[in-house]
mmCIF file of C-alpha atoms and ligand atoms in Angstrom:
data_model
loop_
_atom_site.group_PDB
_atom_site.id
_atom_site.type_symbol
_atom_site.label_atom_id
_atom_site.label_comp_id
_atom_site.label_asym_id
_atom_site.label_seq_id
_atom_site.Cartn_x
_atom_site.Cartn_y
_atom_site.Cartn_z
ATOM 1 C CA UNK A 1 -0.281 -0.030 -0.190
ATOM 2 C CA UNK A 2 1.213 3.041 -0.668
ATOM 3 C CA UNK A 3 2.486 5.955 1.812
ATOM 4 C CA UNK A 4 -0.142 8.363 0.839
ATOM 5 C CA UNK A 5 -3.053 5.852 0.431
ATOM 6 C CA UNK A 6 -1.899 4.872 4.253
ATOM 7 C CA UNK A 7 -2.213 8.496 4.942
ATOM 8 C CA UNK A 8 -5.878 9.206 3.671
ATOM 9 C CA UNK A 9 -6.913 5.841 5.409
ATOM 10 C CA UNK A 10 -5.515 7.560 8.285
ATOM 11 C CA UNK A 11 -6.986 10.830 8.487
ATOM 12 C CA UNK A 12 -10.332 8.973 7.280
ATOM 13 C CA UNK A 13 -10.685 6.614 10.228
ATOM 14 C CA UNK A 14 -8.112 7.840 13.287
ATOM 15 C CA UNK A 15 -9.415 10.805 15.154
ATOM 16 C CA UNK A 16 -7.449 14.266 15.091
ATOM 17 C CA UNK A 17 -6.050 13.866 18.400
ATOM 18 C CA UNK A 18 -4.190 10.548 17.696
ATOM 19 C CA UNK A 19 -2.496 12.571 14.321
ATOM 20 C CA UNK A 20 -1.479 14.981 16.632
ATOM 21 C CA UNK A 21 0.280 13.548 19.277
ATOM 22 C CA UNK A 22 3.721 11.649 19.625
ATOM 23 C CA UNK A 23 4.169 8.165 20.797
ATOM 24 C CA UNK A 24 5.838 8.344 25.083
ATOM 25 C CA UNK A 25 10.020 8.533 24.142
ATOM 26 C CA UNK A 26 11.905 6.079 26.261
ATOM 27 C CA UNK A 27 15.803 6.094 25.488
ATOM 28 C CA UNK A 28 17.878 3.101 24.712
ATOM 29 C CA UNK A 29 19.986 2.322 27.802
ATOM 30 C CA UNK A 30 22.092 0.057 25.787
ATOM 31 C CA UNK A 31 25.134 -0.372 27.468
ATOM 32 C CA UNK A 32 24.841 2.548 29.914
ATOM 33 C CA UNK A 33 24.776 2.920 33.490
ATOM 34 C CA UNK A 34 20.964 3.203 33.953
ATOM 35 C CA UNK A 35 19.664 6.279 36.378
ATOM 36 C CA UNK A 36 16.867 7.599 33.982
ATOM 37 C CA UNK A 37 13.753 5.191 34.937
ATOM 38 C CA UNK A 38 13.388 5.378 38.444
ATOM 39 C CA UNK A 39 13.994 1.854 38.414
ATOM 40 C CA UNK A 40 15.561 0.006 41.787
ATOM 41 C CA UNK A 41 19.060 -1.156 40.753
ATOM 42 C CA UNK A 42 19.260 -4.029 43.039
ATOM 43 C CA UNK A 43 18.243 -7.679 41.881
ATOM 44 C CA UNK A 44 17.039 -10.748 43.883
ATOM 45 C CA UNK A 45 19.836 -12.554 46.368
ATOM 46 C CA UNK A 46 20.774 -15.893 44.376
ATOM 47 C CA UNK A 47 19.381 -18.312 46.561
ATOM 48 C CA UNK A 48 15.695 -16.089 46.318
ATOM 49 C CA UNK A 49 15.571 -16.428 42.665
ATOM 50 C CA UNK A 50 16.297 -19.861 42.580
ATOM 51 C CA UNK A 51 13.109 -20.327 44.245
ATOM 52 C CA UNK A 52 11.536 -17.954 42.531
ATOM 53 C CA UNK A 53 12.295 -20.223 39.221
ATOM 54 C CA UNK A 54 11.250 -23.678 41.235
ATOM 55 C CA UNK A 55 7.913 -22.066 41.584
ATOM 56 C CA UNK A 56 7.391 -20.723 38.618
ATOM 57 C CA UNK A 57 7.418 -24.439 36.842
ATOM 58 C CA UNK A 58 4.086 -24.792 38.161
ATOM 59 C CA UNK A 59 2.674 -21.921 36.188
ATOM 60 C CA UNK A 60 0.157 -23.337 33.649
ATOM 61 C CA UNK A 61 1.270 -21.272 30.250
ATOM 62 C CA UNK A 62 -0.988 -22.690 28.520
ATOM 63 C CA UNK A 63 -4.218 -21.567 30.570
ATOM 64 C CA UNK A 64 -5.844 -17.970 30.846
ATOM 65 C CA UNK A 65 -4.768 -16.348 34.209
ATOM 66 C CA UNK A 66 -7.219 -15.977 37.081
ATOM 67 C CA UNK A 67 -8.901 -12.984 35.650
ATOM 68 C CA UNK A 68 -9.727 -11.502 39.012
ATOM 69 C CA UNK A 69 -6.375 -12.457 40.087
ATOM 70 C CA UNK A 70 -8.089 -13.423 43.266
ATOM 71 C CA UNK A 71 -5.270 -14.430 45.177
ATOM 72 C CA UNK A 72 -2.528 -11.135 44.533
ATOM 73 C CA UNK A 73 -5.974 -9.106 45.289
ATOM 74 C CA UNK A 74 -6.281 -10.733 48.835
ATOM 75 C CA UNK A 75 -2.719 -10.856 49.684
ATOM 76 C CA UNK A 76 -2.376 -6.675 48.665
ATOM 77 C CA UNK A 77 -5.670 -6.337 50.578
ATOM 78 C CA UNK A 78 -4.053 -7.846 53.774
ATOM 79 C CA UNK A 79 -0.671 -5.761 53.147
ATOM 80 C CA UNK A 80 -2.598 -2.531 52.922
ATOM 81 C CA UNK A 81 -4.979 -3.299 55.626
ATOM 82 C CA UNK A 82 -7.644 -2.287 53.161
ATOM 83 C CA UNK A 83 -11.256 -2.403 55.055
ATOM 84 C CA UNK A 84 -14.635 -3.082 54.414
ATOM 85 C CA UNK A 85 -16.683 -1.013 51.623
ATOM 86 C CA UNK A 86 -13.195 -0.813 49.387
ATOM 87 C CA UNK A 87 -11.964 -2.665 47.146
ATOM 88 C CA UNK A 88 -8.742 -2.941 44.719
ATOM 89 C CA UNK A 89 -8.486 -3.017 40.727
ATOM 90 C CA UNK A 90 -5.263 -4.264 39.412
ATOM 91 C CA UNK A 91 -3.817 -2.587 36.146
ATOM 92 C CA UNK A 92 -0.442 -3.928 33.744
ATOM 93 C CA UNK A 93 1.380 -1.132 35.012
ATOM 94 C CA UNK A 94 -0.805 1.698 37.082
ATOM 95 C CA UNK A 95 -0.647 3.734 33.575
ATOM 96 C CA UNK A 96 -3.107 0.787 32.674
ATOM 97 C CA UNK A 97 -4.877 2.061 35.494
ATOM 98 C CA UNK A 98 -4.761 5.815 34.636
ATOM 99 C CA UNK A 99 -6.053 4.391 31.108
ATOM 100 C CA UNK A 100 -9.229 2.620 32.838
ATOM 101 C CA UNK A 101 -9.995 5.370 34.612
ATOM 102 C CA UNK A 102 -9.984 8.401 31.631
ATOM 103 C CA UNK A 103 -11.941 5.915 29.451
ATOM 104 C CA UNK A 104 -14.622 5.575 31.817
ATOM 105 C CA UNK A 105 -15.288 9.656 31.143
ATOM 106 C CA UNK A 106 -17.495 10.990 29.038
ATOM 107 C CA UNK A 107 -16.321 12.573 26.228
ATOM 108 C CA UNK A 108 -16.592 16.222 27.223
ATOM 109 C CA UNK A 109 -15.044 15.538 30.956
ATOM 110 C CA UNK A 110 -11.808 17.145 32.082
ATOM 111 C CA UNK A 111 -9.066 15.746 33.344
ATOM 112 C CA UNK A 112 -6.637 18.169 35.828
ATOM 113 C CA UNK A 113 -3.582 18.146 37.401
ATOM 114 C CA UNK A 114 -0.736 20.499 38.712
ATOM 115 C CA UNK A 115 2.509 21.105 36.262
ATOM 116 C CA UNK A 116 5.085 19.578 36.511
ATOM 117 C CA UNK A 117 3.608 16.300 36.744
ATOM 118 C CA UNK A 118 3.426 13.348 35.592
ATOM 119 C CA UNK A 119 3.000 13.325 32.146
ATOM 120 C CA UNK A 120 0.674 9.828 31.070
ATOM 121 C CA UNK A 121 -2.071 12.018 32.840
ATOM 122 C CA UNK A 122 -1.896 14.572 29.730
ATOM 123 C CA UNK A 123 -0.624 12.046 27.651
ATOM 124 C CA UNK A 124 -3.839 9.531 28.179
ATOM 125 C CA UNK A 125 -6.383 12.215 28.603
ATOM 126 C CA UNK A 126 -5.549 13.289 24.767
ATOM 127 C CA UNK A 127 -5.203 10.251 23.109
ATOM 128 C CA UNK A 128 -8.800 10.020 24.613
ATOM 129 C CA UNK A 129 -10.072 13.458 23.426
ATOM 130 C CA UNK A 130 -10.382 14.919 26.935
ATOM 131 C CA UNK A 131 -9.996 18.134 27.763
ATOM 132 C CA UNK A 132 -6.950 18.145 29.774
ATOM 133 C CA UNK A 133 -5.962 21.419 32.386
ATOM 134 C CA UNK A 134 -3.196 22.191 33.977
ATOM 135 C CA UNK A 135 -2.164 24.509 37.325
ATOM 136 C CA UNK A 136 1.284 25.322 37.782
ATOM 137 C CA UNK A 137 2.816 24.153 40.801
ATOM 138 C CA UNK A 138 4.490 27.247 42.863
ATOM 139 C CA UNK A 139 8.265 27.640 41.644
ATOM 140 C CA UNK A 140 11.237 26.635 43.749
ATOM 141 C CA UNK A 141 8.842 24.812 46.584
ATOM 142 C CA UNK A 142 7.193 22.678 43.552
ATOM 143 C CA UNK A 143 4.169 22.964 46.339
ATOM 144 C CA UNK A 144 0.531 23.049 45.044
ATOM 145 C CA UNK A 145 -0.791 26.758 44.182
ATOM 146 C CA UNK A 146 -4.180 25.690 46.266
ATOM 147 C CA UNK A 147 -5.448 29.030 44.947
ATOM 148 C CA UNK A 148 -4.725 28.090 41.346
ATOM 149 C CA UNK A 149 -6.325 25.026 41.811
ATOM 150 C CA UNK A 150 -9.426 25.432 43.940
ATOM 151 C CA UNK A 151 -9.524 28.473 40.393
ATOM 152 C CA UNK A 152 -9.252 25.301 37.754
ATOM 153 C CA UNK A 153 -11.874 23.289 39.743
ATOM 154 C CA UNK A 154 -14.029 25.972 39.903
ATOM 155 C CA UNK A 155 -13.665 27.013 36.391
ATOM 156 C CA UNK A 156 -13.756 23.447 34.785
ATOM 157 C CA UNK A 157 -14.911 21.220 37.220
ATOM 158 C CA UNK A 158 -12.492 18.099 36.579
ATOM 159 C CA UNK A 159 -14.311 14.704 36.351
ATOM 160 C CA UNK A 160 -11.036 13.443 37.800
ATOM 161 C CA UNK A 161 -8.024 15.171 39.426
ATOM 162 C CA UNK A 162 -4.360 13.569 39.837
ATOM 163 C CA UNK A 163 -1.869 14.396 42.563
ATOM 164 C CA UNK A 164 1.372 12.481 42.575
ATOM 165 C CA UNK A 165 2.808 12.017 46.125
ATOM 166 C CA UNK A 166 5.448 12.114 45.930
ATOM 167 C CA UNK A 167 5.735 14.106 42.784
ATOM 168 C CA UNK A 168 7.279 12.903 39.975
ATOM 169 C CA UNK A 169 9.131 14.980 38.255
ATOM 170 C CA UNK A 170 9.969 17.225 41.234
ATOM 171 C CA UNK A 171 10.305 14.534 44.181
ATOM 172 C CA UNK A 172 8.064 16.569 46.673
ATOM 173 C CA UNK A 173 5.468 15.763 48.785
ATOM 174 C CA UNK A 174 2.711 18.497 48.127
ATOM 175 C CA UNK A 175 0.903 19.636 51.521
ATOM 176 C CA UNK A 176 -1.225 17.441 53.038
ATOM 177 C CA UNK A 177 -3.842 20.203 54.176
ATOM 178 C CA UNK A 178 -3.588 21.459 50.270
ATOM 179 C CA UNK A 179 -4.626 17.854 49.197
ATOM 180 C CA UNK A 180 -7.481 17.150 51.559
ATOM 181 C CA UNK A 181 -8.907 20.930 50.751
ATOM 182 C CA UNK A 182 -8.746 19.949 46.977
ATOM 183 C CA UNK A 183 -10.505 16.652 47.281
ATOM 184 C CA UNK A 184 -13.234 18.664 49.374
ATOM 185 C CA UNK A 185 -13.566 21.071 46.638
ATOM 186 C CA UNK A 186 -13.452 18.375 43.873
ATOM 187 C CA UNK A 187 -16.829 17.808 41.956
ATOM 188 C CA UNK A 188 -15.164 14.293 40.826
ATOM 189 C CA UNK A 189 -12.574 12.093 41.824
ATOM 190 C CA UNK A 190 -9.005 12.635 43.283
ATOM 191 C CA UNK A 191 -6.607 10.091 42.993
ATOM 192 C CA UNK A 192 -3.423 10.078 44.853
ATOM 193 C CA UNK A 193 -0.959 8.480 43.272
ATOM 194 C CA UNK A 194 1.349 7.492 45.805
ATOM 195 C CA UNK A 195 3.616 5.185 42.730
ATOM 196 C CA UNK A 196 7.051 6.601 44.987
ATOM 197 C CA UNK A 197 5.112 5.864 48.338
ATOM 198 C CA UNK A 198 7.962 3.184 49.140
ATOM 199 C CA UNK A 199 10.298 6.189 49.136
ATOM 200 C CA UNK A 200 8.204 8.267 51.725
ATOM 201 C CA UNK A 201 7.051 8.474 54.994
ATOM 202 C CA UNK A 202 3.496 9.443 53.714
ATOM 203 C CA UNK A 203 0.179 8.076 52.370
ATOM 204 C CA UNK A 204 -3.701 8.828 51.924
ATOM 205 C CA UNK A 205 -4.196 5.045 52.361
ATOM 206 C CA UNK A 206 -5.808 6.116 55.823
ATOM 207 C CA UNK A 207 -7.855 8.821 54.625
ATOM 208 C CA UNK A 208 -9.862 6.897 52.180
ATOM 209 C CA UNK A 209 -12.898 6.235 55.079
ATOM 210 C CA UNK A 210 -12.953 10.227 55.113
ATOM 211 C CA UNK A 211 -13.697 10.989 51.200
ATOM 212 C CA UNK A 212 -15.696 9.323 49.136
ATOM 213 C CA UNK A 213 -14.321 10.686 46.226
ATOM 214 C CA UNK A 214 -10.860 9.665 46.598
ATOM 215 C CA UNK A 215 -8.859 6.780 45.308
ATOM 216 C CA UNK A 216 -5.331 5.847 46.036
ATOM 217 C CA UNK A 217 -2.848 4.110 43.186
ATOM 218 C CA UNK A 218 -0.003 2.250 44.064
ATOM 219 C CA UNK A 219 2.281 0.626 41.961
ATOM 220 C CA UNK A 220 5.421 -2.324 42.135
ATOM 221 C CA UNK A 221 7.289 -0.696 39.458
ATOM 222 C CA UNK A 222 9.497 1.780 41.639
ATOM 223 C CA UNK A 223 9.988 -0.711 44.222
ATOM 224 C CA UNK A 224 11.478 -3.243 42.487
ATOM 225 C CA UNK A 225 9.352 -5.070 40.234
ATOM 226 C CA UNK A 226 9.042 -2.419 36.922
ATOM 227 C CA UNK A 227 9.712 -5.550 34.815
ATOM 228 C CA UNK A 228 6.347 -7.365 36.063
ATOM 229 C CA UNK A 229 4.160 -4.597 35.478
ATOM 230 C CA UNK A 230 1.581 -4.315 38.313
ATOM 231 C CA UNK A 231 -0.208 -1.457 39.428
ATOM 232 C CA UNK A 232 -3.464 -0.929 42.190
ATOM 233 C CA UNK A 233 -6.208 1.275 42.745
ATOM 234 C CA UNK A 234 -7.921 1.039 46.009
ATOM 235 C CA UNK A 235 -11.249 2.864 46.246
ATOM 236 C CA UNK A 236 -15.290 2.536 47.291
ATOM 237 C CA UNK A 237 -16.475 -0.851 45.980
ATOM 238 C CA UNK A 238 -18.672 1.031 44.257
ATOM 239 C CA UNK A 239 -16.266 2.657 42.124
ATOM 240 C CA UNK A 240 -14.017 0.055 41.454
ATOM 241 C CA UNK A 241 -17.127 -2.075 40.354
ATOM 242 C CA UNK A 242 -17.770 0.316 37.696
ATOM 243 C CA UNK A 243 -13.937 0.060 36.479
ATOM 244 C CA UNK A 244 -13.903 -3.471 36.309
ATOM 245 C CA UNK A 245 -16.562 -3.186 33.502
ATOM 246 C CA UNK A 246 -13.779 -1.424 31.477
ATOM 247 C CA UNK A 247 -10.858 -3.728 32.629
ATOM 248 C CA UNK A 248 -10.037 -6.698 30.014
ATOM 249 C CA UNK A 249 -10.279 -9.863 31.809
ATOM 250 C CA UNK A 250 -6.844 -11.188 31.778
ATOM 251 C CA UNK A 251 -4.934 -8.079 32.203
ATOM 252 C CA UNK A 252 -2.279 -9.476 34.862
ATOM 253 C CA UNK A 253 -0.612 -12.181 33.241
ATOM 254 C CA UNK A 254 -0.467 -15.734 35.348
ATOM 255 C CA UNK A 255 3.910 -15.249 35.640
ATOM 256 C CA UNK A 256 3.309 -11.254 36.941
ATOM 257 C CA UNK A 257 0.735 -12.883 39.540
ATOM 258 C CA UNK A 258 2.318 -15.671 40.661
ATOM 259 C CA UNK A 259 5.310 -13.337 41.158
ATOM 260 C CA UNK A 260 3.836 -10.986 42.797
ATOM 261 C CA UNK A 261 2.436 -13.305 45.297
ATOM 262 C CA UNK A 262 6.376 -14.959 45.443
ATOM 263 C CA UNK A 263 7.548 -10.945 46.175
ATOM 264 C CA UNK A 264 4.898 -10.228 48.943
ATOM 265 C CA UNK A 265 5.840 -13.416 50.853
ATOM 266 C CA UNK A 266 9.908 -11.833 50.654
ATOM 267 C CA UNK A 267 8.759 -8.637 51.030
ATOM 268 C CA UNK A 268 11.607 -8.087 53.615
ATOM 269 C CA UNK A 269 13.973 -7.857 50.810
ATOM 270 C CA UNK A 270 12.386 -4.905 49.369
ATOM 271 C CA UNK A 271 11.754 -3.059 52.863
ATOM 272 C CA UNK A 272 15.674 -3.774 53.235
ATOM 273 C CA UNK A 273 16.813 -2.155 49.505
ATOM 274 C CA UNK A 274 14.495 0.633 49.683
ATOM 275 C CA UNK A 275 16.148 1.352 53.015
ATOM 276 C CA UNK A 276 19.286 1.326 51.016
ATOM 277 C CA UNK A 277 17.654 3.730 48.394
ATOM 278 C CA UNK A 278 17.022 6.602 50.890
ATOM 279 C CA UNK A 279 20.493 6.497 52.426
ATOM 280 C CA UNK A 280 21.594 6.584 48.772
ATOM 281 C CA UNK A 281 19.329 9.530 48.568
ATOM 282 C CA UNK A 282 20.810 11.653 51.233
ATOM 283 C CA UNK A 283 24.387 10.847 50.601
ATOM 284 C CA UNK A 284 23.482 11.856 46.536
ATOM 285 C CA UNK A 285 21.886 15.351 47.849
ATOM 286 C CA UNK A 286 24.732 16.203 50.094
ATOM 287 C CA UNK A 287 27.440 15.712 47.125
ATOM 288 C CA UNK A 288 24.793 17.820 44.360
ATOM 289 C CA UNK A 289 24.731 20.838 46.979
ATOM 290 C CA UNK A 290 28.182 20.733 47.002
ATOM 291 C CA UNK A 291 28.790 20.781 43.052
ATOM 292 C CA UNK A 292 28.941 24.916 42.133
ATOM 293 C CA UNK A 293 26.174 25.340 39.942
ATOM 294 C CA UNK A 294 24.205 22.627 40.444
ATOM 295 C CA UNK A 295 20.876 23.447 42.835
ATOM 296 C CA UNK A 296 19.211 20.017 43.522
ATOM 297 C CA UNK A 297 15.729 19.870 45.314
ATOM 298 C CA UNK A 298 14.595 17.803 48.039
ATOM 299 C CA UNK A 299 13.356 14.412 47.493
ATOM 300 C CA UNK A 300 11.326 11.934 48.572
ATOM 301 C CA UNK A 301 11.267 9.767 45.690
ATOM 302 C CA UNK A 302 14.176 7.004 44.777
ATOM 303 C CA UNK A 303 15.088 10.447 42.472
ATOM 304 C CA UNK A 304 16.622 13.631 42.280
ATOM 305 C CA UNK A 305 15.796 16.706 40.160
ATOM 306 C CA UNK A 306 18.373 19.475 40.052
ATOM 307 C CA UNK A 307 18.336 22.646 38.202
ATOM 308 C CA UNK A 308 21.967 23.150 36.302
ATOM 309 C CA UNK A 309 23.409 26.832 34.985
ATOM 310 C CA UNK A 310 21.547 28.869 32.563
ATOM 311 C CA UNK A 311 21.089 27.280 29.487
ATOM 312 C CA UNK A 312 23.649 24.156 30.203
ATOM 313 C CA UNK A 313 21.350 21.542 31.010
ATOM 314 C CA UNK A 314 21.658 19.808 27.185
ATOM 315 C CA UNK A 315 25.130 20.058 27.446
ATOM 316 C CA UNK A 316 25.303 18.733 30.778
ATOM 317 C CA UNK A 317 23.143 15.341 30.282
ATOM 318 C CA UNK A 318 25.192 15.343 26.534
ATOM 319 C CA UNK A 319 28.446 15.278 28.844
ATOM 320 C CA UNK A 320 27.157 12.769 31.384
ATOM 321 C CA UNK A 321 26.325 10.333 28.959
ATOM 322 C CA UNK A 322 29.227 10.403 26.766
ATOM 323 C CA UNK A 323 30.717 9.105 30.081
ATOM 324 C CA UNK A 324 28.142 6.369 30.385
ATOM 325 C CA UNK A 325 25.722 7.434 32.611
ATOM 326 C CA UNK A 326 21.997 7.401 31.477
ATOM 327 C CA UNK A 327 19.728 10.344 33.280
ATOM 328 C CA UNK A 328 16.795 12.330 32.193
ATOM 329 C CA UNK A 329 16.688 15.713 30.380
ATOM 330 C CA UNK A 330 13.536 17.179 31.540
ATOM 331 C CA UNK A 331 15.089 20.961 30.388
ATOM 332 C CA UNK A 332 13.121 20.471 27.077
ATOM 333 C CA UNK A 333 9.644 20.955 28.666
ATOM 334 C CA UNK A 334 10.607 24.068 29.622
ATOM 335 C CA UNK A 335 9.105 26.272 32.382
ATOM 336 C CA UNK A 336 9.752 25.281 35.783
ATOM 337 C CA UNK A 337 11.495 22.477 34.470
ATOM 338 C CA UNK A 338 13.907 24.891 32.144
ATOM 339 C CA UNK A 339 18.325 23.878 33.011
ATOM 340 C CA UNK A 340 16.430 20.681 35.086
ATOM 341 C CA UNK A 341 18.056 17.054 34.879
ATOM 342 C CA UNK A 342 16.677 14.253 36.975
ATOM 343 C CA UNK A 343 18.596 11.320 38.223
ATOM 344 C CA UNK A 344 17.571 8.482 40.184
ATOM 345 C CA UNK A 345 19.251 7.061 42.961
ATOM 346 C CA UNK A 346 21.356 3.633 41.334
ATOM 347 C CA UNK A 347 24.110 1.184 43.431
ATOM 348 C CA UNK A 348 26.529 3.301 45.719
ATOM 349 C CA UNK A 349 29.203 2.803 42.202
ATOM 350 C CA UNK A 350 27.125 4.011 40.205
ATOM 351 C CA UNK A 351 25.904 6.980 41.937
ATOM 352 C CA UNK A 352 29.425 7.369 42.524
ATOM 353 C CA UNK A 353 30.370 7.472 38.487
ATOM 354 C CA UNK A 354 27.190 9.530 38.057
ATOM 355 C CA UNK A 355 28.644 12.345 40.358
ATOM 356 C CA UNK A 356 32.036 11.943 38.864
ATOM 357 C CA UNK A 357 30.475 12.580 35.381
ATOM 358 C CA UNK A 358 28.744 15.482 36.422
ATOM 359 C CA UNK A 359 31.694 17.147 38.058
ATOM 360 C CA UNK A 360 33.653 16.523 34.967
ATOM 361 C CA UNK A 361 31.115 18.188 32.961
ATOM 362 C CA UNK A 362 30.330 20.839 35.307
ATOM 363 C CA UNK A 363 33.435 22.736 34.564
HETATM 364 C C1 LIG B 1 6.233 5.537 37.050
HETATM 365 C C2 LIG B 1 5.259 5.992 37.674
HETATM 366 C C3 LIG B 1 3.897 5.421 37.310
HETATM 367 C C4 LIG B 1 3.504 4.584 36.581
HETATM 368 O O1 LIG B 1 4.110 3.164 37.041
HETATM 369 P P1 LIG B 1 4.137 2.207 36.262
HETATM 370 O O2 LIG B 1 3.062 1.338 37.389
HETATM 371 O O3 LIG B 1 4.825 1.355 35.874
HETATM 372 O O4 LIG B 1 2.823 2.073 34.865
HETATM 373 C C5 LIG B 1 2.594 6.150 37.581
HETATM 374 N N1 LIG B 1 2.416 7.226 38.798
HETATM 375 C C6 LIG B 1 3.504 7.887 38.401
HETATM 376 C C7 LIG B 1 3.718 9.374 39.403
HETATM 377 C C8 LIG B 1 4.980 7.386 38.107
HETATM 378 O O5 LIG B 1 6.003 8.329 38.198
#
C-alpha cells in the first residue's frame, strides 16, 4: 500500500487528536549505567532467585490467568489493611489504571493535574480526546498553588484530578492539608498517585474512609518490579466495580500474578533495598549541593531533580551520557523545568560514577 493511501486512511479513520500526538519516547539504555527511569537497581539474592524459578515451574502457560487475580488481590488487601467497603483493581502497570479511569469518562469531561507532574495523565487524556487542564505548581518549592488549583476546579469542574504524592518529576510531597482541601472542593474523583510511597513516609491510604471521592493508586514498579507491570487502585467498592467493567479480563498475566505473590512473601528484601536507596538519596543530595552551579531539590522519592546553570542542561546531560551514564533531561519541557535534569538513585558505585561524570561535565 502506498504511503499516501495509508495517510488518507489514517485521517479518515483515526481521531484527529491521535494524529497530533507523539508516542511516549523511551531512550535506548543499552550499555549505559541506567539512572533514567526510577528503577530499583538491586536484583534478588541468588537463593531467592532460585526458589522463584522453581515456583514458576508450576505456572500453566497453556491456561488463561485468573481473570480477577484473586490471590494477589487478597494479599495486597491484607498488606495494605484495606477495610470493608473498599476494593482494589489491578492494572498492567498503574499506567493502565490511568487509562481505565479516563476511558470511563464522558467525551466532554475535563481532567486536571498540577504542572509539572507525571506526563501520562496528559498523554492518556489527549489520546482519548479529553480536555486536559493543568495548574502550575509554586516555583522553587514545587508545592501546590492551592488558589490556582481551586480556581481551576471552580472553572473547569474536572471529573478527575491526579495528584502524584510524592510528585514526579519534582520529588516533593505536596502539603497534605492542601490535598485535603482539593479533595473537598473537587466535584469528581481525586486520584492520589503513590507510585513512590516506598520511599516516602506519607500516604493517603488511611484517609480513604474520610472522603467518598478519594482513590489511592500504587505500583510495584518503583519498588523493584518494574518488569512485571503491576499497579493497583484502591477505592470505594462501588467505584471499583464500575472500573472492572472496562478492565480487560486477563490484564494481569499468570507470571506476574505468581511472581507478585512470591515477592509479597519476601517483602523484607524490598524493605531492605528501599532503605538502602533512601540512605543513598541522602548522600547523593549532600554531594550535589556541593557542586558549584548545581541546585538539587529535596526528594521523598528514589530520584533527585536538579537545576543546572542557565542553558547548560543539554550540554551537561550529553557530557554525562558520553561518560556512560544515562539520566533524564527534563529541560526541554521548559517553564519550571528549564535547565533541570533528573537522576534516579542507583547502587553506590553507580551514583559515584554519575557524580564524577557530572563534576567533569560542569567545569
Ligand atoms: C512511574 C510512575 C507511574 C507508572 O507506574 P507503572 O506502574 O510502572 O505504570 C505512575 N505514576 C507516577 C507518578 C510515576 O512516576
